Short mmCIF file of C-alpha atoms and ligand atoms in Angstrom, two decimals:
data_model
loop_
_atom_site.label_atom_id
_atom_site.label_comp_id
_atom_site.label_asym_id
_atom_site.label_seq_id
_atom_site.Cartn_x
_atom_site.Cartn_y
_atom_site.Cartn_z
CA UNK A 62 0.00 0.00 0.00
CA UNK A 63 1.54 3.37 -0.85
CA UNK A 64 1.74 6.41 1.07
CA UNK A 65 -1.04 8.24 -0.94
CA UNK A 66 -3.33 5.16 -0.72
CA UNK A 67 -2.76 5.43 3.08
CA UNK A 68 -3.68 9.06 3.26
CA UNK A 69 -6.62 8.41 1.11
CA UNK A 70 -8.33 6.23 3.66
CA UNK A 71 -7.67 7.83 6.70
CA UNK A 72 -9.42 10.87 4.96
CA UNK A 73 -11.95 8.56 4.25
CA UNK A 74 -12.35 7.42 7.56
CA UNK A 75 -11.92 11.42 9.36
CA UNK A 76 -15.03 12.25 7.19
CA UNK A 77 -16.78 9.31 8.25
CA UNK A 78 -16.28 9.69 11.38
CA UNK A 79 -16.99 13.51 11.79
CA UNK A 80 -20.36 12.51 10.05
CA UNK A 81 -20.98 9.60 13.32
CA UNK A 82 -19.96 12.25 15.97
CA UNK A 83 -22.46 14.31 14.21
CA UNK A 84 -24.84 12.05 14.82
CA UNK A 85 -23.80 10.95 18.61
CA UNK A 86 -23.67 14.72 19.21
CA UNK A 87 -27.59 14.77 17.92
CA UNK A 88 -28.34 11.46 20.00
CA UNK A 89 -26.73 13.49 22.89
CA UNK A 90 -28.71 16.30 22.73
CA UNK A 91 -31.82 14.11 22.66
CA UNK A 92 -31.01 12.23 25.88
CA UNK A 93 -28.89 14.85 27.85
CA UNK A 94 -31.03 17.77 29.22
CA UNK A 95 -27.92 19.54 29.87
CA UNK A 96 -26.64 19.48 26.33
CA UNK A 97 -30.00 20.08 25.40
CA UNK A 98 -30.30 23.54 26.66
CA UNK A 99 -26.15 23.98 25.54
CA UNK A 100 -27.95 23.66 21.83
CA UNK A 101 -30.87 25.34 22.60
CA UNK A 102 -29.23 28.52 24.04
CA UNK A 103 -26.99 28.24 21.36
CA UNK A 104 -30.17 28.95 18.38
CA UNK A 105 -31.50 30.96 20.68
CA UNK A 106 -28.40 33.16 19.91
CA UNK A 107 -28.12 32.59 16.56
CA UNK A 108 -31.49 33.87 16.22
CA UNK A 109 -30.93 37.04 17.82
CA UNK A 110 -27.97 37.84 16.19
CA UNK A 111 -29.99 37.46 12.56
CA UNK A 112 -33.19 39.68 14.19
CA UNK A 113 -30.67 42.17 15.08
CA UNK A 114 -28.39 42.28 12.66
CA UNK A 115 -28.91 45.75 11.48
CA UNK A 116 -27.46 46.71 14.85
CA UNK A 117 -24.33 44.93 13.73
CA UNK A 118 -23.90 47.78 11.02
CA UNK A 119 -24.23 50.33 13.53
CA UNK A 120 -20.40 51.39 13.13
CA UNK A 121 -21.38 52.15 9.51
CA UNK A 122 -22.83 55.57 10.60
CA UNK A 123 -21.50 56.99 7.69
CA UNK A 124 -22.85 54.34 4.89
CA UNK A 125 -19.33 53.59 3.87
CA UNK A 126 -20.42 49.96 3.38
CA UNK A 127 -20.93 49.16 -0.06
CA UNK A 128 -24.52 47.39 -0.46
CA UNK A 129 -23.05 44.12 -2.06
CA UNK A 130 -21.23 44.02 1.76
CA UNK A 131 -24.64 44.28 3.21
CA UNK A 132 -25.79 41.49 1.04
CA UNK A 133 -22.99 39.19 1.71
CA UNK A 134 -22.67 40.10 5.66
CA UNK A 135 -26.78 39.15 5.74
CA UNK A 136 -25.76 35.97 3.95
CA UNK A 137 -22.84 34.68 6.05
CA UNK A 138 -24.43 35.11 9.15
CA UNK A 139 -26.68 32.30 8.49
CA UNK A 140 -23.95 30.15 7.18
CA UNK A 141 -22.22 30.86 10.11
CA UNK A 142 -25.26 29.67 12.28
CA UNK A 143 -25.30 26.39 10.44
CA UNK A 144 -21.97 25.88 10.88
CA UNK A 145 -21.75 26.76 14.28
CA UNK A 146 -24.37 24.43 15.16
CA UNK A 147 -22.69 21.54 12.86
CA UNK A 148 -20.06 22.40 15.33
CA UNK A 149 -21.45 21.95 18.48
CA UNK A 150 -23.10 18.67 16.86
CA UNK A 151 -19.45 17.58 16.56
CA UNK A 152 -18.40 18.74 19.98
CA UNK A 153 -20.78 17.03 21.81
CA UNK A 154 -20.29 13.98 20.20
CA UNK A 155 -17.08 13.69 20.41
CA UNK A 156 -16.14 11.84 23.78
CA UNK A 157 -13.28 12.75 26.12
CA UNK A 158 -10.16 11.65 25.99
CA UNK A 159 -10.83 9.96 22.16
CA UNK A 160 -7.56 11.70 20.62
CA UNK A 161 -5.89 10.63 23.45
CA UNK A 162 -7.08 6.59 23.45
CA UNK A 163 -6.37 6.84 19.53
CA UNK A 164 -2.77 7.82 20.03
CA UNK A 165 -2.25 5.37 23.29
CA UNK A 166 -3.32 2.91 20.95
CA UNK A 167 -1.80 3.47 17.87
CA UNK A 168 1.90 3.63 20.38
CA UNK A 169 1.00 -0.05 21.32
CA UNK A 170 0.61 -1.20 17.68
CA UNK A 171 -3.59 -1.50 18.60
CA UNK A 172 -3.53 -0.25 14.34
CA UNK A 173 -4.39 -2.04 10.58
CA UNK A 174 -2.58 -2.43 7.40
CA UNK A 175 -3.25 1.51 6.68
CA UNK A 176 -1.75 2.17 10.16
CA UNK A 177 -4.88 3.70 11.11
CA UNK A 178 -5.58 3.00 15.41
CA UNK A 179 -9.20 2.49 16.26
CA UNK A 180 -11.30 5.96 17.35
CA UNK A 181 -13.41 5.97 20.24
CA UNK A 182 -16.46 7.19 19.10
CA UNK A 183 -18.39 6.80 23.04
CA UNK A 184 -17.91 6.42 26.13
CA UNK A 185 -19.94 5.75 28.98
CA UNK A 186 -21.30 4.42 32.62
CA UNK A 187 -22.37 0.47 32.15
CA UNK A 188 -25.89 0.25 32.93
CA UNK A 189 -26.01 -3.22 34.28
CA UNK A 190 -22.25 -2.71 36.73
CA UNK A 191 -21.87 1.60 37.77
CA UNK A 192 -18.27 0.04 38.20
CA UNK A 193 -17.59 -0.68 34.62
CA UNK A 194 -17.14 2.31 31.97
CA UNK A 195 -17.66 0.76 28.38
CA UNK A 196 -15.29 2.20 25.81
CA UNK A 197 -16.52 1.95 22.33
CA UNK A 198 -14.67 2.32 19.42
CA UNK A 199 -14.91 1.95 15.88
CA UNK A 200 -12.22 -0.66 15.85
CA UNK A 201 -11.28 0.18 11.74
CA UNK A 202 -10.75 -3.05 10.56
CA UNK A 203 -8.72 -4.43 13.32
CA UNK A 204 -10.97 -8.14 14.53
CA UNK A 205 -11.44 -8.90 17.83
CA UNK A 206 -9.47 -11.79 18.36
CA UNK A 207 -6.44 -9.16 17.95
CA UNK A 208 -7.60 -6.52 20.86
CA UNK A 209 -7.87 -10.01 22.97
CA UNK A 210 -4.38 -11.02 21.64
CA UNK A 211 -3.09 -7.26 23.08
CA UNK A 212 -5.25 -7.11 25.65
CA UNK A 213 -1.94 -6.64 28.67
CA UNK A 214 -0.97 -2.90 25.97
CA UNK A 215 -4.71 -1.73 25.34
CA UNK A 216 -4.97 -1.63 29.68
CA UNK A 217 -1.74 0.33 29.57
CA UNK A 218 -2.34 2.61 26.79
CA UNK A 219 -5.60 3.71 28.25
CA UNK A 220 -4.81 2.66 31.73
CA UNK A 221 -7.43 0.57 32.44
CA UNK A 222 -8.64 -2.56 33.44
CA UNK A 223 -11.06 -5.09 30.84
CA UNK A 224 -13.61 -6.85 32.26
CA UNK A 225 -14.66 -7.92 28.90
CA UNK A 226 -14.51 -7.11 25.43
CA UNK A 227 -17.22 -7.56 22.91
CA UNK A 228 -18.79 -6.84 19.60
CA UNK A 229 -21.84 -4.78 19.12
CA UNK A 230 -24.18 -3.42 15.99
CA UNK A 231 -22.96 -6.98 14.17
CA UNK A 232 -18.97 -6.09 14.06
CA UNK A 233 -19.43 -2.17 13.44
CA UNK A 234 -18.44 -1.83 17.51
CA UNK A 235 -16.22 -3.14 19.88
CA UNK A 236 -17.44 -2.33 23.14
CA UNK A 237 -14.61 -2.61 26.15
CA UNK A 238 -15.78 -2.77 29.61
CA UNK A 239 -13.27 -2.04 32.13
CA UNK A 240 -12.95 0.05 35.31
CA UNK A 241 -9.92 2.47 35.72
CA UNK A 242 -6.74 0.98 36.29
CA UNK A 243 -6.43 2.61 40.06
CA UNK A 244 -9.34 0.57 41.21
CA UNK A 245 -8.44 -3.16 40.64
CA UNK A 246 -10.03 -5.38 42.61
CA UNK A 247 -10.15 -4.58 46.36
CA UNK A 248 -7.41 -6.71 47.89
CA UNK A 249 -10.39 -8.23 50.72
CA UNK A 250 -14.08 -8.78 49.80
CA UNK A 251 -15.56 -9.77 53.37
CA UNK A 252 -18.47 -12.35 52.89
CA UNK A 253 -22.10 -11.31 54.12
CA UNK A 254 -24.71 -14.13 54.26
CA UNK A 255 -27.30 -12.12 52.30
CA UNK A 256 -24.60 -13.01 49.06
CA UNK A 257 -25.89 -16.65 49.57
CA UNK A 258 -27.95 -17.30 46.43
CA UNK A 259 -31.20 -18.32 47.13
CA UNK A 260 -31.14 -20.46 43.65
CA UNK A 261 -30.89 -24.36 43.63
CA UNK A 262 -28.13 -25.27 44.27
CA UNK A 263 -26.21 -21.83 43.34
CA UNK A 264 -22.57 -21.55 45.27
CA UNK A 265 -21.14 -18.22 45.30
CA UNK A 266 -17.29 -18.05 45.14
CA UNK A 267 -16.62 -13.91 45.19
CA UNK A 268 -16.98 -11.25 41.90
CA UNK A 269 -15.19 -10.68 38.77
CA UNK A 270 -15.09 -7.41 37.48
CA UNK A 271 -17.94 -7.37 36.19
CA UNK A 272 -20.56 -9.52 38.37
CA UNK A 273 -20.42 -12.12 40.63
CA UNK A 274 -18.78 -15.51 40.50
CA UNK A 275 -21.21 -18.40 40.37
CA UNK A 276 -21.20 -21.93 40.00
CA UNK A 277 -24.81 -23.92 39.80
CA UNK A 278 -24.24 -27.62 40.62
CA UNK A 279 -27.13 -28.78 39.04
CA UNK A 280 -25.43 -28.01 35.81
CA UNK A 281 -21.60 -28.24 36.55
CA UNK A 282 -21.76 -30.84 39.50
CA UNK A 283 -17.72 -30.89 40.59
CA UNK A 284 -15.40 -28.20 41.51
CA UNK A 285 -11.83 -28.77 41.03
CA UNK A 286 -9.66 -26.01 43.17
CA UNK A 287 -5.86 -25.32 42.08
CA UNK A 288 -3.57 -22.87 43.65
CA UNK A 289 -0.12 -22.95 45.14
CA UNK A 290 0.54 -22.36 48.71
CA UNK A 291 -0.83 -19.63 50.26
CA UNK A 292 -2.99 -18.79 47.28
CA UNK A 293 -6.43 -19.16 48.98
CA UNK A 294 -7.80 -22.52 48.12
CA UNK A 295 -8.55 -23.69 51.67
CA UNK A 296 -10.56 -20.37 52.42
CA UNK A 297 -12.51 -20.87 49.35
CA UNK A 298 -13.20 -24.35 49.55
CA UNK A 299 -14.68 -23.78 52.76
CA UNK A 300 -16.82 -21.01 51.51
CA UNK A 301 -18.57 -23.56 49.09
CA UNK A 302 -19.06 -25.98 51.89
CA UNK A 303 -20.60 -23.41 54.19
CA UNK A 304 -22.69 -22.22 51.58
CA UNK A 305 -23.52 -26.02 50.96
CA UNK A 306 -24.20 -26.67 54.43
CA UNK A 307 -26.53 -23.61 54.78
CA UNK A 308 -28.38 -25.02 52.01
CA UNK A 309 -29.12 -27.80 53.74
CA UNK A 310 -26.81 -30.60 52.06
CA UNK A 311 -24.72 -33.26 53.75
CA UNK A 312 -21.28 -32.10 53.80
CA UNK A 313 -18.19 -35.13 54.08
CA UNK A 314 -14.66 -33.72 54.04
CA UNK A 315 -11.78 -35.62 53.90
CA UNK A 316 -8.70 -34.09 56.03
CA UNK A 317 -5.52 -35.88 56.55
CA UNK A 318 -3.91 -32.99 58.46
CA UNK A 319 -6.23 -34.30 61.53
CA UNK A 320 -8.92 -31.95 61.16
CA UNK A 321 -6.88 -28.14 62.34
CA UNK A 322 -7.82 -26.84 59.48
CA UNK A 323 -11.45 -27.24 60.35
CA UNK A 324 -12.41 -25.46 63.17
CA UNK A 325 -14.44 -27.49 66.08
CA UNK A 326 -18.03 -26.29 64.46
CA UNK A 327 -17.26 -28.03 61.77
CA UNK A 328 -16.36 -30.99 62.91
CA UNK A 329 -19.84 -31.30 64.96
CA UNK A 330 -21.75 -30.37 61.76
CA UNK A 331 -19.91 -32.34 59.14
CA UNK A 332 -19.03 -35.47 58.11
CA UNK A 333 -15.20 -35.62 58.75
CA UNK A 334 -12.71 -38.36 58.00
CA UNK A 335 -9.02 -38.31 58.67
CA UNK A 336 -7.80 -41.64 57.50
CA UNK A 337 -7.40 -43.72 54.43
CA UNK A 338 -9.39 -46.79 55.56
CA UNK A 339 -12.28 -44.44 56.88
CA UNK A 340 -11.95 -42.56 53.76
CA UNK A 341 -12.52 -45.86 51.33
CA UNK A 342 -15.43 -46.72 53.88
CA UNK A 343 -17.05 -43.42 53.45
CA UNK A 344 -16.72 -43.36 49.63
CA UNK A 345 -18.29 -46.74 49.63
CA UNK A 346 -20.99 -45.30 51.40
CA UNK A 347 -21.50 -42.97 49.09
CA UNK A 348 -21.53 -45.03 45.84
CA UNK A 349 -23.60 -47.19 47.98
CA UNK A 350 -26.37 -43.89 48.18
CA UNK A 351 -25.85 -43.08 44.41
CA UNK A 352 -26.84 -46.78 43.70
CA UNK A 353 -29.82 -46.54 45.75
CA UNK A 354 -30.81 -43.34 44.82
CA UNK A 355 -30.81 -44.97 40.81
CA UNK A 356 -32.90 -47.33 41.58
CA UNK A 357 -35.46 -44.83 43.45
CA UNK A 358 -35.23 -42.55 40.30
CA UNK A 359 -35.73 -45.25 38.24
CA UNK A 360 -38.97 -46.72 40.27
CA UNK A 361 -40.47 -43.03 39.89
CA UNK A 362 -39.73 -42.34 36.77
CA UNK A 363 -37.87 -39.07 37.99
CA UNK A 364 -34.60 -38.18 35.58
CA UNK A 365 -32.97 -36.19 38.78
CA UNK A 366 -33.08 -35.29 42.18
CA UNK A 367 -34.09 -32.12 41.90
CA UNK A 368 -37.52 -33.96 40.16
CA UNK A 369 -37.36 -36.37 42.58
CA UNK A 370 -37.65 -33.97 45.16
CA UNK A 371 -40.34 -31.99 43.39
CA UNK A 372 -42.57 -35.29 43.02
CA UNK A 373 -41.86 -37.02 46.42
CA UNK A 374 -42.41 -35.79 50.05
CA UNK A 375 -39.68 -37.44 51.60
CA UNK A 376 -36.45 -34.86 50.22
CA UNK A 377 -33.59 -36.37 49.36
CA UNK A 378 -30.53 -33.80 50.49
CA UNK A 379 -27.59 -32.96 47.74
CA UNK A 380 -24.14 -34.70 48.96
CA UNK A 381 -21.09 -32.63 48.53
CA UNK A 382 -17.60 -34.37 49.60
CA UNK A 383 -14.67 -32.21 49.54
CA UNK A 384 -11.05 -32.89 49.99
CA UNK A 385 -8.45 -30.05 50.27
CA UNK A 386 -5.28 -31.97 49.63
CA UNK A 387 -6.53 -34.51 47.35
CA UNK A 388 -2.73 -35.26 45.88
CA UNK A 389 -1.44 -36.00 49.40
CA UNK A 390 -4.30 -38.48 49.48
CA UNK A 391 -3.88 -40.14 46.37
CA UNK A 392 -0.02 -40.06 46.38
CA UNK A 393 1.30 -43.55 45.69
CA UNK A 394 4.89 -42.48 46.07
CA UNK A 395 6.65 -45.09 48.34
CA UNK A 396 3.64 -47.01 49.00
CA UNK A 397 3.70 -50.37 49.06
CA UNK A 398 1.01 -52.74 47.15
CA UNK A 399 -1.59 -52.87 50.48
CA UNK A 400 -1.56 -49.03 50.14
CA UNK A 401 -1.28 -49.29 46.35
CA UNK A 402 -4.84 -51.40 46.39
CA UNK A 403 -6.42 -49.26 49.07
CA UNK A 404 -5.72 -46.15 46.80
CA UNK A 405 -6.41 -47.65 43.56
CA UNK A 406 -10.36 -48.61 45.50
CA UNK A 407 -10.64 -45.08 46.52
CA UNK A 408 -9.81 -43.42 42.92
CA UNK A 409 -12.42 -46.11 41.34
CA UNK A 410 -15.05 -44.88 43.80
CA UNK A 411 -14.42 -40.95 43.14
CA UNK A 412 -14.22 -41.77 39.64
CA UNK A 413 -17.57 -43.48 39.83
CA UNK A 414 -19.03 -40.41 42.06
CA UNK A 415 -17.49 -38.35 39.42
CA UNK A 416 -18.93 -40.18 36.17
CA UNK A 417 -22.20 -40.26 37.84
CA UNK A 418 -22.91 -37.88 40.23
CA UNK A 419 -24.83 -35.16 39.06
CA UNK A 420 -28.14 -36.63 38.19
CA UNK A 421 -27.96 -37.82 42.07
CA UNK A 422 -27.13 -34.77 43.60
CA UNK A 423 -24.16 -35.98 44.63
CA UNK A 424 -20.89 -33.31 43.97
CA UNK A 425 -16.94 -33.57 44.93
CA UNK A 426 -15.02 -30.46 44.98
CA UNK A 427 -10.92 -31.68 44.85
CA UNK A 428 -8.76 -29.12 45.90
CA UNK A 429 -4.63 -29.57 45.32
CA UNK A 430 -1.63 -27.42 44.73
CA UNK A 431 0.21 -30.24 43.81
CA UNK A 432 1.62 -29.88 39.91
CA UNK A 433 1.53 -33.54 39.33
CA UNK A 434 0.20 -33.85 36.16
CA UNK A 435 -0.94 -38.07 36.97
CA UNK A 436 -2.08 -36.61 40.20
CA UNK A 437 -5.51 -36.65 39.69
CA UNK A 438 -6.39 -39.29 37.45
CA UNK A 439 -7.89 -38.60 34.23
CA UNK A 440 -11.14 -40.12 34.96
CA UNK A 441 -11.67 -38.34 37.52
CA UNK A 442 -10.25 -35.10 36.34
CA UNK A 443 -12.35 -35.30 33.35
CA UNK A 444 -15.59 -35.31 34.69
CA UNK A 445 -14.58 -31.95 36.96
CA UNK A 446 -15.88 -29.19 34.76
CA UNK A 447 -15.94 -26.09 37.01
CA UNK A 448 -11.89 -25.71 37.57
CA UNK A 449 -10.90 -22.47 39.07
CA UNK A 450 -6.74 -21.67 40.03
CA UNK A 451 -5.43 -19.24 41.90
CA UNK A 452 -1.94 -17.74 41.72
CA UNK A 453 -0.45 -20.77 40.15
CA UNK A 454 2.90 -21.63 38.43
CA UNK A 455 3.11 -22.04 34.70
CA UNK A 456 2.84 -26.19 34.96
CA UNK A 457 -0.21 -26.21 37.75
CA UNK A 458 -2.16 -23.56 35.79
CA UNK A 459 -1.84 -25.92 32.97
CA UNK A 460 -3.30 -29.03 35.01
CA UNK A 461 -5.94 -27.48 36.29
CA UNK A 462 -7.13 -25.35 33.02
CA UNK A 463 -5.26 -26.34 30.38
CA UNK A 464 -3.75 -22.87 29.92
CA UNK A 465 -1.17 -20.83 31.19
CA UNK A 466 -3.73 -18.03 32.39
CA UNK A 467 -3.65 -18.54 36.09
CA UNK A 468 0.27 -17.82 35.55
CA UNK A 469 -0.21 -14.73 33.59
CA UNK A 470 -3.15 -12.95 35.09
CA UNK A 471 -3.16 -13.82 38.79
CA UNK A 472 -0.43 -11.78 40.39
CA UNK A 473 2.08 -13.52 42.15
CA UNK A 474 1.35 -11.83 45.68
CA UNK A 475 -2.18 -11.82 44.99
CA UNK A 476 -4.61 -13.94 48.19
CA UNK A 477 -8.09 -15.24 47.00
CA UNK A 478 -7.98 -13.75 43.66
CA UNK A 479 -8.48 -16.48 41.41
CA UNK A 480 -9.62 -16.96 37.81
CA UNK A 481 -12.02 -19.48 36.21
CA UNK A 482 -11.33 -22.31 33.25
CA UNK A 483 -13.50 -19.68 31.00
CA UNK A 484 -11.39 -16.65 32.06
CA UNK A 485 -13.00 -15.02 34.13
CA UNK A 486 -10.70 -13.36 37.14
CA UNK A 487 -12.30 -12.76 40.27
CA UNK A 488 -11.18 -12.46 44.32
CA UNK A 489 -13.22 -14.73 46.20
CA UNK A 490 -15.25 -13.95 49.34
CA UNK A 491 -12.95 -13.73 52.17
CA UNK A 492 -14.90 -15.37 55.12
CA UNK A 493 -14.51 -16.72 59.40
CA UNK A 494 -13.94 -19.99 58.99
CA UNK A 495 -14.70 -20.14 62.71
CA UNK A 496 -18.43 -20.26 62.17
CA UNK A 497 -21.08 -21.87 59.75
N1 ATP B 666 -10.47 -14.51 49.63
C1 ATP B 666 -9.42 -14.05 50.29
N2 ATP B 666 -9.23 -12.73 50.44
C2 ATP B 666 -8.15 -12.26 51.10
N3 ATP B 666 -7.22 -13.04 51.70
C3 ATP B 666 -7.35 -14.36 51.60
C4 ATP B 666 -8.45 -14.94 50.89
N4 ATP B 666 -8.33 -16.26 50.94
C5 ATP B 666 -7.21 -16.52 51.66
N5 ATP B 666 -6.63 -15.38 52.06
C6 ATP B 666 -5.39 -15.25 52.85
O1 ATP B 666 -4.47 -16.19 52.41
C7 ATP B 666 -4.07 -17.03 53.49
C8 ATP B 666 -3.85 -18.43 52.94
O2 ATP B 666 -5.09 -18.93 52.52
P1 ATP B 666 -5.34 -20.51 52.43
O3 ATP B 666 -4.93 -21.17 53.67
O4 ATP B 666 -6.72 -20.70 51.96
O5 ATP B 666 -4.30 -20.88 51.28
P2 ATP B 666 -4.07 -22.31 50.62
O6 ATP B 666 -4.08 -22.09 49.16
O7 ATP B 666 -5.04 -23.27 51.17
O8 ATP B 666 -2.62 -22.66 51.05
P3 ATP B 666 -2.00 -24.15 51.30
O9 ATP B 666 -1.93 -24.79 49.97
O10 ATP B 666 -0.66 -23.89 51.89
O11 ATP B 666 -2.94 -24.87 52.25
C9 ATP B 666 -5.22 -16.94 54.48
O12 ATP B 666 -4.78 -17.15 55.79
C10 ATP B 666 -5.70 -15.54 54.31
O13 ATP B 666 -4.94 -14.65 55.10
MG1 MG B 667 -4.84 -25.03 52.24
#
């Protein structure tokens, strides 16, 4: 492309978009009262000056001006009205801080094959989140999948944060939601019981950007946790369970660090097991109440619990069984083949719980921080749809979603901020763990 065809388009695209603002700048004055009046005082004016324009002649007390002036100075100041007004058309819809985006963008390479960066052509309060300001620009070519591919330079040439970025008016728009750089996400969100969801069987984890963080069991019936140390996996698992609890289902956790993670209220109120043999009986248990619970679906005719429950008086509660550590439980380094057949039972009972789980209301959420990759087997792993990691090494990020993301967005000193196998960052609920 040559320097003239270059220049040619971004003419093109100038007039184009001085025609758009035009327009914005009309839409503005339509739904801003303020700007309204700004337009209105503005042909008020114009008006004036054109009823009173002989006055303007006054200095010609001595008819020095030539009639042809006359005619021409009675023509321009209508010309000058329409302009004017084009003008303030333009000004007012022309959003603050656009020259400044389009340069911050075209300095991290945000630009197409004519060089050309896109213009913002609005900006304003979300509607749905008072925390999100959605950018909108006309993005000249450039497709989405490349603003998501420079995503990290967009937030530091207009020094925000993105929630999310999207397409609007078919792919005339893309629309960026993000809040200003400066406000992040606050570094402690304290629980409050009213965030309990009073949807079946809806567990809250904290908020994104954007909204917050769900996870609805009926659908996605297993939670797998990742994180390294420190990163806020306990805290969050326990979140779920309390939120479990409250809802009224039977909560088993396995614990192999003899329960001092679980404060003494939880111990009376759960289902806690501490060794391996316990552990194996338990599970057994529990495949033992899926089987049953088959066969009374079956009888009925019910394809769930949740119809089950609908149809039948006597409720059947969800199950949720939870493990924090789950690769110090399945380990099998060093064992020996007694402990090599115990473990092998209790992975082919999870697996089954796994496989089958979620038509009987029956859910595991696995937490580890263990990179392993043959940690958690792959039958198991499989079947555990909702995955969320928190700050996470390059290799654990990659067990637990299959991308490097936890790595890249979670900072590294960052507690309970944690981001979801669809992307979605968010800091979790911080909450006592001394109470249910
Ligand atoms: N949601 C949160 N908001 C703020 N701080 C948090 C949050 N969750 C955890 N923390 C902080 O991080 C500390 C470690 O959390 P937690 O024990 O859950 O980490 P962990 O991932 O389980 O670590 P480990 O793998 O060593 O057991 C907590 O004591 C708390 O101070
Ligand atoms: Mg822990």
């Amino acid at each position: 492309m040559t320097r003239n065809d270059k220049d040619t388009i971004t003419r093109r695209t100038e007039n184009c978009h001085l025609l758009r603002r035009m327009k914005a700048g009309l839409a503005a004055v339509r739904d801003t009262p303020y700007k309204g009046a700004l337009l209105a005082a503005y042909l008020v004016g114009a008006v004036l000056v054109w009823l009173f324009r002989g006055h303007l002649f006054i200095l010609d007390t001595y008819g020095m001006f030539s009639p042809v002036l006359l005619a021409l100075i009675d023509l321009l100041v209508p010309l000058y009205a329409v302009a004017g007004l084009l003008a303030i058309l333009v000004l007012l819809g022309t959003p603050w801080g656009g020259k400044a985006a389009r340069e911050g963008l075209q300095k991290v390479g945000l630009v197409n094959h004519a060089g050309e960066a896109p213009v913002l052509i609005a900006k304003r309060q979300d509607t749905d989140n008072h925390r999100l300001m959605v950018w909108e620009f006309d993005p000249c070519g450039i497709p989405l999948g490349e603003w998501e591919d420079k995503q990290a330079k967009i937030e530091t040439a207009l020094n925000i944060t993105i929630a999310k970025m999207t397409w609007a008016e078919g792919r005339k728009i893309v629309r960026v939601h993000a809040v200003p750089a400066e406000s992040d996400f606050p570094a402690l969100l304290p629980w409050k019981d009213e965030y309990l969801s009073p949807d079946n069987f809806v567990l809250v984890l904290g908020e994104s950007l954007t909204e917050p963080v769900t996870v609805n069991l009926t659908n996605i019936p297993h939670i797998l946790l990742g994180g390294s140390t420190g990163s806020g996996k306990s805290v969050l698992l326990k979140l779920l369970l309390m939120q479990a609890y409250k809802k009224r289902a039977e909560v088993y956790i396995a614990d192999f660090k003899g329960g001092v993670d679980f404060p003494k209220i939880w111990r009376q109120n759960c289902h806690m097991c501490f060794r391996e043999d316990t552990l194996l009986y338990v599970l057994g248990q529990l495949v033992a109440v899926l089987e049953c619970r088959k066969e009374q679906l079956e009888e009925t005719g019910c394809k769930d619990l949740d119809a089950y429950n609908e149809a039948m008086e006597n409720k059947l509660p969800r199950i949720v069984f939870a493990c924090d550590e789950v690769a110090e439980m399945l380990d099998r380094t060093g064992a020996d083949g007694e402990r090599k057949k115990l473990l092998s039972q209790i992975e082919n009972r999870l697996a089954t719980l796994a496989r089958l789980g979620r038509a009987f209301g029956i859910h595991l959420i696995l937490a580890t921080q263990r990179p392993d990759a043959n940690v958690i087997p792959g039958q198991i792993r499989s079947n555990m749809d909702f995955r969320v990691c928190g700050r996470a090494d390059s290799i654990l990020s990659g067990i637990i979603l299959g991308n490097g993301d936890a790595d890249e967005q979670i900072p590294k000193d960052a507690r309970g901020r944690f981001i979801t196998g669809d992307g979605t960052v968010f800091q979790a609920y911080l909450f006592d763990e001394g109470r249910l």
